Short mmCIF file of C-alpha atoms and ligand atoms in Angstrom, two decimals:
data_model
loop_
_atom_site.label_atom_id
_atom_site.label_comp_id
_atom_site.label_asym_id
_atom_site.label_seq_id
_atom_site.Cartn_x
_atom_site.Cartn_y
_atom_site.Cartn_z
CA UNK A 1244 0.00 0.00 0.00
CA UNK A 1245 1.43 3.35 -1.07
CA UNK A 1246 0.87 6.91 0.07
CA UNK A 1247 0.18 8.78 -3.15
CA UNK A 1248 -0.14 12.50 -3.79
CA UNK A 1249 -2.24 13.63 -6.75
CA UNK A 1250 -1.63 17.17 -7.99
CA UNK A 1251 -4.89 18.38 -9.52
CA UNK A 1252 -8.52 17.31 -9.04
CA UNK A 1253 -9.56 17.45 -12.69
CA UNK A 1254 -10.80 14.41 -14.55
CA UNK A 1255 -7.30 12.90 -14.71
CA UNK A 1256 -6.72 13.37 -10.98
CA UNK A 1257 -10.19 12.18 -9.95
CA UNK A 1258 -9.98 9.05 -12.11
CA UNK A 1259 -6.48 8.13 -10.98
CA UNK A 1260 -7.32 8.76 -7.33
CA UNK A 1261 -10.41 6.57 -7.50
CA UNK A 1262 -8.69 3.71 -9.28
CA UNK A 1263 -5.72 3.76 -6.91
CA UNK A 1264 -7.91 4.00 -3.81
CA UNK A 1265 -9.74 0.91 -5.03
CA UNK A 1266 -6.38 -0.81 -5.36
CA UNK A 1267 -5.86 -0.16 -1.65
CA UNK A 1268 -3.57 2.88 -1.79
CA UNK A 1269 -3.93 6.00 0.36
CA UNK A 1270 -4.62 9.11 -1.73
CA UNK A 1271 -4.25 12.82 -1.05
CA UNK A 1272 -5.22 15.35 -3.69
CA UNK A 1273 -3.92 18.92 -3.78
CA UNK A 1274 -6.09 21.18 -5.91
CA UNK A 1275 -5.18 24.82 -6.49
CA UNK A 1276 -8.71 26.00 -7.27
CA UNK A 1277 -11.48 26.17 -4.72
CA UNK A 1278 -13.42 23.47 -6.52
CA UNK A 1279 -12.81 19.97 -7.83
CA UNK A 1280 -13.43 18.85 -11.41
CA UNK A 1281 -10.84 20.99 -13.18
CA UNK A 1282 -12.23 22.22 -16.47
CA UNK A 1283 -15.27 19.91 -16.42
CA UNK A 1284 -16.60 21.71 -13.34
CA UNK A 1285 -20.23 22.84 -13.67
CA UNK A 1286 -22.73 24.74 -11.51
CA UNK A 1287 -26.53 24.94 -11.51
CA UNK A 1288 -27.76 28.54 -11.77
CA UNK A 1289 -30.81 30.26 -10.27
CA UNK A 1290 -32.42 29.85 -13.69
CA UNK A 1291 -32.45 26.08 -13.05
CA UNK A 1292 -29.92 25.48 -15.80
CA UNK A 1293 -26.40 24.15 -15.33
CA UNK A 1294 -23.50 26.13 -16.72
CA UNK A 1295 -20.32 24.34 -17.66
CA UNK A 1296 -17.95 26.91 -16.25
CA UNK A 1297 -15.03 26.09 -18.56
CA UNK A 1298 -17.01 25.56 -21.75
CA UNK A 1299 -19.04 22.76 -23.30
CA UNK A 1300 -18.07 19.17 -22.52
CA UNK A 1301 -19.85 16.28 -24.16
CA UNK A 1302 -18.87 12.83 -23.00
CA UNK A 1303 -18.33 10.41 -25.86
CA UNK A 1304 -16.46 7.15 -26.22
CA UNK A 1305 -16.29 4.07 -28.39
CA UNK A 1306 -15.08 1.97 -25.50
CA UNK A 1307 -17.60 0.11 -23.40
CA UNK A 1308 -15.06 -0.15 -20.58
CA UNK A 1309 -14.80 3.64 -20.30
CA UNK A 1310 -18.57 4.09 -20.45
CA UNK A 1311 -19.01 1.46 -17.75
CA UNK A 1312 -16.45 3.26 -15.63
CA UNK A 1313 -18.10 6.71 -15.77
CA UNK A 1314 -21.59 5.31 -15.35
CA UNK A 1315 -20.51 3.86 -12.01
CA UNK A 1316 -20.46 7.47 -10.80
CA UNK A 1317 -23.28 9.12 -12.68
CA UNK A 1318 -26.41 8.50 -14.66
CA UNK A 1319 -25.93 9.71 -18.19
CA UNK A 1320 -28.48 11.63 -20.18
CA UNK A 1321 -28.32 10.22 -23.73
CA UNK A 1322 -27.28 13.18 -25.86
CA UNK A 1323 -26.09 13.29 -29.45
CA UNK A 1324 -24.22 16.53 -29.94
CA UNK A 1325 -25.05 18.61 -33.03
CA UNK A 1326 -23.20 21.75 -34.04
CA UNK A 1327 -24.26 24.41 -36.50
CA UNK A 1328 -21.82 26.79 -38.10
CA UNK A 1329 -22.76 30.34 -39.08
CA UNK A 1330 -21.18 31.32 -42.36
CA UNK A 1331 -22.29 33.51 -45.28
CA UNK A 1332 -25.24 34.66 -43.14
CA UNK A 1333 -26.70 31.17 -42.68
CA UNK A 1334 -26.53 28.22 -40.31
CA UNK A 1335 -25.06 25.01 -41.70
CA UNK A 1336 -24.62 21.52 -40.25
CA UNK A 1337 -21.04 21.06 -39.03
CA UNK A 1338 -18.87 18.99 -39.49
CA UNK A 1339 -19.28 19.19 -43.24
CA UNK A 1340 -21.65 16.56 -44.57
CA UNK A 1341 -23.76 16.14 -47.68
CA UNK A 1342 -26.38 18.62 -46.39
CA UNK A 1343 -23.74 21.26 -45.69
CA UNK A 1344 -22.41 20.97 -49.24
CA UNK A 1345 -25.83 20.97 -50.91
CA UNK A 1346 -26.99 23.99 -48.87
CA UNK A 1347 -23.81 26.00 -49.42
CA UNK A 1348 -23.52 25.37 -53.16
CA UNK A 1349 -27.30 25.26 -53.79
CA UNK A 1350 -27.11 21.83 -55.44
CA UNK A 1351 -28.57 18.37 -54.99
CA UNK A 1352 -26.22 15.46 -54.49
CA UNK A 1353 -26.77 11.84 -53.54
CA UNK A 1354 -24.38 10.34 -50.97
CA UNK A 1355 -22.41 8.56 -53.65
CA UNK A 1356 -21.95 11.79 -55.62
CA UNK A 1357 -20.35 13.65 -52.73
CA UNK A 1358 -16.82 12.18 -53.05
CA UNK A 1359 -16.62 13.13 -56.74
CA UNK A 1360 -17.86 16.64 -55.97
CA UNK A 1361 -15.24 17.10 -53.28
CA UNK A 1362 -12.57 15.65 -55.56
CA UNK A 1363 -13.33 18.40 -58.09
CA UNK A 1364 -13.01 21.03 -55.37
CA UNK A 1365 -9.75 19.52 -54.17
CA UNK A 1366 -8.35 19.42 -57.73
CA UNK A 1367 -8.64 23.23 -57.93
CA UNK A 1368 -6.70 23.68 -54.69
CA UNK A 1369 -3.03 23.97 -53.81
CA UNK A 1370 -1.63 21.88 -50.98
CA UNK A 1371 1.08 19.37 -50.11
CA UNK A 1372 0.50 15.70 -49.42
CA UNK A 1373 1.00 14.03 -47.06
CA UNK A 1374 -0.50 16.99 -45.22
CA UNK A 1375 1.93 18.35 -42.68
CA UNK A 1376 -0.32 21.03 -41.24
CA UNK A 1377 -3.93 21.87 -40.40
CA UNK A 1378 -4.58 23.82 -43.58
CA UNK A 1379 -3.35 21.16 -45.96
CA UNK A 1380 -5.11 18.40 -44.01
CA UNK A 1381 -8.48 20.14 -44.52
CA UNK A 1382 -7.92 21.57 -48.01
CA UNK A 1383 -6.83 18.16 -49.27
CA UNK A 1384 -10.23 16.80 -48.21
CA UNK A 1385 -12.64 19.60 -49.12
CA UNK A 1386 -10.85 22.20 -51.24
CA UNK A 1387 -10.26 25.89 -50.59
CA UNK A 1388 -13.81 27.27 -50.58
CA UNK A 1389 -15.19 25.00 -47.84
CA UNK A 1390 -11.95 25.44 -45.96
CA UNK A 1391 -12.33 29.19 -46.15
CA UNK A 1392 -16.00 29.18 -45.10
CA UNK A 1393 -15.70 26.88 -42.10
CA UNK A 1394 -12.10 26.43 -40.95
CA UNK A 1395 -9.65 29.14 -41.88
CA UNK A 1396 -10.89 31.96 -39.72
CA UNK A 1397 -12.18 29.83 -36.85
CA UNK A 1398 -8.76 28.25 -36.54
CA UNK A 1399 -6.90 31.55 -36.78
CA UNK A 1400 -9.21 33.00 -34.11
CA UNK A 1401 -9.01 29.97 -31.82
CA UNK A 1402 -5.26 29.51 -31.88
CA UNK A 1403 -4.08 33.01 -32.87
CA UNK A 1404 -1.84 31.34 -35.37
CA UNK A 1405 -1.88 30.74 -39.07
CA UNK A 1406 -3.56 27.35 -39.69
CA UNK A 1407 -0.53 26.26 -41.71
CA UNK A 1408 1.53 26.42 -38.49
CA UNK A 1409 -0.69 23.93 -36.68
CA UNK A 1410 -0.30 20.17 -36.72
CA UNK A 1411 -2.51 18.11 -39.05
CA UNK A 1412 -3.50 16.20 -35.91
CA UNK A 1413 -5.86 19.04 -34.96
CA UNK A 1414 -7.70 18.63 -38.27
CA UNK A 1415 -8.05 14.93 -37.50
CA UNK A 1416 -10.62 15.85 -34.84
CA UNK A 1417 -13.11 16.96 -37.48
CA UNK A 1418 -14.50 14.41 -39.97
CA UNK A 1419 -15.90 15.12 -43.44
CA UNK A 1420 -18.97 13.06 -44.26
CA UNK A 1421 -20.53 12.09 -47.57
CA UNK A 1422 -23.77 11.14 -45.81
CA UNK A 1423 -26.39 13.13 -43.91
CA UNK A 1424 -25.18 12.25 -40.42
CA UNK A 1425 -25.37 15.59 -38.60
CA UNK A 1426 -23.84 14.52 -35.31
CA UNK A 1427 -20.59 15.98 -34.04
CA UNK A 1428 -19.41 12.60 -32.78
CA UNK A 1429 -20.31 9.12 -33.96
CA UNK A 1430 -19.09 7.19 -30.92
CA UNK A 1431 -21.33 4.42 -29.67
CA UNK A 1432 -21.68 5.96 -26.20
CA UNK A 1433 -22.50 9.66 -25.81
CA UNK A 1434 -24.11 11.63 -23.03
CA UNK A 1435 -24.10 14.32 -20.38
CA UNK A 1436 -23.98 13.43 -16.67
CA UNK A 1437 -27.55 13.94 -15.49
CA UNK A 1438 -26.65 15.60 -12.18
CA UNK A 1439 -23.65 17.34 -13.81
CA UNK A 1440 -19.92 16.71 -14.08
CA UNK A 1441 -19.18 18.16 -10.65
CA UNK A 1442 -21.50 15.63 -9.01
CA UNK A 1443 -19.85 12.88 -11.05
CA UNK A 1444 -16.40 13.95 -9.80
CA UNK A 1445 -17.66 14.20 -6.22
CA UNK A 1446 -18.85 10.60 -6.43
CA UNK A 1447 -15.49 9.51 -7.81
CA UNK A 1448 -13.72 11.13 -4.87
CA UNK A 1449 -16.17 9.78 -2.30
CA UNK A 1450 -13.96 7.02 -0.99
CA UNK A 1451 -12.55 6.54 2.53
CA UNK A 1452 -8.99 6.41 1.20
CA UNK A 1453 -9.18 9.71 -0.71
CA UNK A 1454 -8.54 13.04 0.98
CA UNK A 1455 -9.09 16.21 -1.08
CA UNK A 1456 -7.47 19.54 -0.23
CA UNK A 1457 -8.83 22.42 -2.32
CA UNK A 1458 -7.12 25.83 -2.49
CA UNK A 1459 -3.87 23.96 -1.99
CA UNK A 1460 -1.66 24.39 -5.05
CA UNK A 1461 0.96 21.70 -5.50
CA UNK A 1462 4.47 23.01 -4.81
CA UNK A 1463 7.70 21.34 -5.78
CA UNK A 1464 8.78 19.08 -2.95
CA UNK A 1465 5.27 18.40 -1.61
CA UNK A 1466 5.75 14.83 -2.76
CA UNK A 1467 8.56 14.29 -0.22
CA UNK A 1468 6.14 12.84 2.31
CA UNK A 1469 4.63 10.48 -0.27
CA UNK A 1470 5.72 7.35 -2.13
CA UNK A 1471 4.49 8.60 -5.49
CA UNK A 1472 3.20 11.74 -7.17
CA UNK A 1473 0.56 11.76 -9.91
CA UNK A 1474 1.04 15.14 -11.55
CA UNK A 1475 -1.72 16.57 -13.74
CA UNK A 1476 -0.67 20.23 -14.00
CA UNK A 1477 1.23 22.00 -16.75
CA UNK A 1478 4.19 19.95 -17.96
CA UNK A 1479 6.52 22.96 -18.24
CA UNK A 1480 5.57 24.24 -14.78
CA UNK A 1481 6.72 20.99 -13.21
CA UNK A 1482 10.21 21.61 -14.55
CA UNK A 1483 10.06 25.34 -13.75
CA UNK A 1484 9.98 26.00 -17.48
CA UNK A 1485 13.71 25.37 -17.69
CA UNK A 1486 13.52 24.24 -21.32
CA UNK A 1487 11.27 27.18 -22.21
CA UNK A 1488 7.56 27.90 -22.01
CA UNK A 1489 5.01 25.59 -23.62
CA UNK A 1490 2.00 27.41 -25.04
CA UNK A 1491 -1.36 26.64 -23.52
CA UNK A 1492 -4.44 28.46 -24.75
CA UNK A 1493 -7.24 29.72 -22.65
CA UNK A 1494 -10.72 31.07 -23.22
CA UNK A 1495 -12.59 34.00 -21.77
CA UNK A 1496 -16.11 32.70 -21.10
CA UNK A 1497 -18.85 35.31 -21.30
CA UNK A 1498 -21.89 33.80 -19.55
CA UNK A 1499 -25.32 35.32 -19.94
CA UNK A 1500 -28.72 34.48 -18.50
CA UNK A 1501 -31.43 35.42 -20.99
CA UNK A 1502 -35.14 35.90 -20.37
CA UNK A 1503 -36.13 33.71 -23.26
CA UNK A 1504 -36.86 30.02 -23.58
CA UNK A 1505 -34.48 29.33 -26.42
CA UNK A 1506 -31.65 31.35 -27.91
CA UNK A 1507 -30.42 29.12 -30.74
CA UNK A 1508 -31.50 25.87 -32.39
CA UNK A 1509 -28.55 23.73 -31.21
CA UNK A 1510 -26.34 23.31 -28.14
CA UNK A 1511 -23.41 24.89 -29.98
CA UNK A 1512 -23.25 27.35 -32.86
CA UNK A 1513 -19.81 28.10 -34.28
CA UNK A 1514 -18.97 31.55 -35.65
CA UNK A 1515 -15.91 31.07 -37.84
CA UNK A 1516 -16.01 34.36 -39.70
CA UNK A 1517 -18.03 36.87 -37.71
CA UNK A 1518 -17.38 38.32 -34.26
CA UNK A 1519 -14.40 37.80 -31.96
CA UNK A 1520 -15.92 34.79 -30.22
CA UNK A 1521 -15.57 31.33 -31.73
CA UNK A 1522 -18.81 29.76 -30.56
CA UNK A 1523 -21.92 30.12 -28.44
CA UNK A 1524 -23.16 27.29 -26.24
CA UNK A 1525 -26.74 27.12 -24.98
CA UNK A 1526 -26.57 24.65 -22.13
CA UNK A 1527 -30.21 23.59 -21.79
CA UNK A 1528 -29.98 21.69 -25.08
CA UNK A 1529 -27.29 19.52 -23.55
CA UNK A 1530 -28.61 19.12 -20.05
CA UNK A 1531 -32.29 18.79 -20.90
CA UNK A 1532 -33.17 21.20 -18.07
CA UNK A 1533 -36.38 23.19 -18.43
CA UNK A 1534 -36.71 26.87 -17.64
CA UNK A 1535 -38.42 29.99 -18.95
CA UNK A 1536 -34.88 31.40 -19.05
CA UNK A 1537 -31.79 30.18 -20.83
CA UNK A 1538 -28.04 30.17 -20.14
CA UNK A 1539 -25.58 30.87 -22.91
CA UNK A 1540 -21.81 31.22 -23.09
CA UNK A 1541 -19.72 33.06 -25.68
CA UNK A 1542 -16.12 31.89 -26.00
CA UNK A 1543 -13.35 34.39 -26.66
CA UNK A 1544 -10.03 32.60 -27.20
CA UNK A 1545 -7.22 34.03 -25.13
CA UNK A 1546 -3.56 33.50 -24.35
CA UNK A 1547 -4.18 34.39 -20.70
CA UNK A 1548 -6.19 32.51 -18.10
CA UNK A 1549 -6.80 28.93 -17.01
CA UNK A 1550 -5.04 26.58 -19.47
CA UNK A 1551 -7.64 24.80 -21.60
CA UNK A 1552 -5.84 23.72 -24.76
CA UNK A 1553 -2.41 22.57 -25.84
CA UNK A 1554 -1.09 24.19 -29.00
CA UNK A 1555 0.14 21.58 -31.43
CA UNK A 1556 2.71 23.36 -33.57
CA UNK A 1557 6.30 22.38 -34.38
CA UNK A 1558 7.82 24.55 -31.70
CA UNK A 1559 5.67 23.15 -28.90
CA UNK A 1560 5.96 19.59 -30.14
CA UNK A 1561 9.76 19.86 -30.06
CA UNK A 1562 9.61 21.38 -26.60
CA UNK A 1563 7.20 18.66 -25.46
CA UNK A 1564 9.72 16.04 -26.53
CA UNK A 1565 12.43 17.63 -24.40
CA UNK A 1566 10.17 17.80 -21.35
CA UNK A 1567 8.91 14.28 -21.97
CA UNK A 1568 12.46 12.91 -21.84
CA UNK A 1569 12.81 14.42 -18.36
CA UNK A 1570 9.36 13.20 -17.36
CA UNK A 1571 10.19 9.67 -18.53
CA UNK A 1572 13.30 9.60 -16.34
CA UNK A 1573 11.18 10.43 -13.28
CA UNK A 1574 8.53 7.91 -14.31
CA UNK A 1575 11.17 5.20 -14.73
CA UNK A 1576 12.42 5.97 -11.23
CA UNK A 1577 8.79 5.42 -10.12
CA UNK A 1578 8.68 8.84 -8.47
CA UNK A 1579 6.19 10.74 -10.61
CA UNK A 1580 3.54 9.93 -13.20
CA UNK A 1581 2.49 12.64 -15.63
CA UNK A 1582 -1.18 12.30 -16.52
CA UNK A 1583 -3.76 14.20 -18.54
CA UNK A 1584 -4.06 16.96 -21.11
CA UNK A 1585 -1.84 19.51 -19.38
CA UNK A 1586 0.82 17.16 -18.01
CA UNK A 1587 1.21 15.03 -21.14
CA UNK A 1588 0.69 18.01 -23.44
CA UNK A 1589 -1.84 16.10 -25.56
CA UNK A 1590 -5.16 17.23 -27.00
CA UNK A 1591 -7.03 14.50 -25.10
CA UNK A 1592 -10.78 14.12 -24.99
CA UNK A 1593 -12.34 13.13 -21.68
CA UNK A 1594 -12.53 9.44 -22.54
CA UNK A 1595 -8.88 9.42 -23.56
CA UNK A 1596 -7.92 10.89 -20.20
CA UNK A 1597 -9.81 8.10 -18.43
CA UNK A 1598 -8.32 5.42 -20.70
CA UNK A 1599 -4.85 6.75 -19.94
CA UNK A 1600 -5.54 6.84 -16.19
CA UNK A 1601 -6.73 3.23 -16.30
CA UNK A 1602 -3.57 2.25 -18.19
CA UNK A 1603 -1.08 3.96 -15.89
CA UNK A 1604 -2.84 2.99 -12.67
CA UNK A 1605 -2.82 -0.66 -13.68
CA UNK A 1606 0.99 -0.48 -13.69
CA UNK A 1607 1.32 0.80 -10.12
N1 LIG B 2108 -12.45 23.98 -36.20
C1 LIG B 2108 -12.74 24.87 -37.23
N2 LIG B 2108 -14.01 25.25 -37.42
C2 LIG B 2108 -15.03 24.82 -36.66
C3 LIG B 2108 -14.75 23.92 -35.61
C4 LIG B 2108 -13.45 23.51 -35.41
O1 LIG B 2108 -11.83 25.32 -37.94
O2 LIG B 2108 -16.19 25.22 -36.89
C5 LIG B 2108 -11.04 23.59 -35.99
C6 LIG B 2108 -10.38 24.56 -35.01
O3 LIG B 2108 -9.02 24.68 -35.32
C7 LIG B 2108 -10.59 23.84 -33.70
C8 LIG B 2108 -10.31 22.40 -34.12
O4 LIG B 2108 -10.93 22.30 -35.41
O5 LIG B 2108 -9.74 24.29 -32.71
C9 LIG B 2108 -10.86 21.35 -33.19
O6 LIG B 2108 -12.25 21.53 -33.04
P1 LIG B 2108 -13.04 20.90 -31.80
O7 LIG B 2108 -14.48 21.12 -32.02
O8 LIG B 2108 -12.57 19.52 -31.57
O9 LIG B 2108 -12.53 21.86 -30.64
P2 LIG B 2108 -12.84 21.87 -29.07
O10 LIG B 2108 -14.27 21.43 -28.87
O11 LIG B 2108 -11.82 20.94 -28.45
O12 LIG B 2108 -12.62 23.29 -28.70
#
């Protein structure tokens, strides 16, 4: 039985703590913020609707094992996420599918005609293959016009970088569909925790061998009294940024309570080309909560604030490698485990964080 310190009570920290407590270890969690849950933290408002304080989170996974794990701690509301994108003064289904193409070009296509149509668009475009960056990865699938309408400006706004500087891996998050499937994700299991993500995390931490200390930021050396540290904070912070600073992007969330039943026709509407915000979320679509009011959130990408995203460009990927070599040495010495989006510097989804926690905890 080990005494283990977990730095950070986000999804990575909560999952690891729970799994390790169930293995018989003694867990202490240090969390800098005054709440648990990290960036999946949510709060019910006076309107009766739950805001996700750090932006929209939809749980989705292909893996039954992961779904079974989360549903031990929460009931899930079945929810299939749909996103609309506002471009050229109209709302379109996003990711791009047959309907998006037909609506934008004012044409009729059958599913089996879509690939040939896109091929024509792609033929007119300039790009390098294999695609080494975000721009080429998208343009090589849909051509320059669709890229311009839906991706170019959203990506520049979100990352404050030219899309050709970003890794093609980011483009891999967004499919292009020849059919009429209008869902954002096609994973077998999708949902929103019925009582919210915070309640889900509370249940995960509700174990006699887990002690949680909020408003207690991890400091170097805190692990001295423990056998092992699970670190889920910023990778560069752990090493006092001695190799240089990794970029993490943040978001300024502008929450509004509106005296209307419904603001927009979907949970999320993206605004690639207009305004300074990237998207608006209307939470009641996701949570299924009823109210005469509604809660919305506008997202303004920012370099300052709580880290939300890793920035996958060449510079950061090279820096990540240098930090990872140091991290590996500590992991091999069985002193520290680096876990989660911030500590591994990976653009993980929630289910990937859980999968990773299951994997590393099984080795302890
Ligand atoms: N993206 C885009 N246009 C959109 C939506 C996404 O160009 O309408 C690009 C953008 O670079 C974004 C990336 O695809 O950062 C990943 O999108 P995703 O929806 O996965 O972002 P998240 O929900 O993680 O913010």
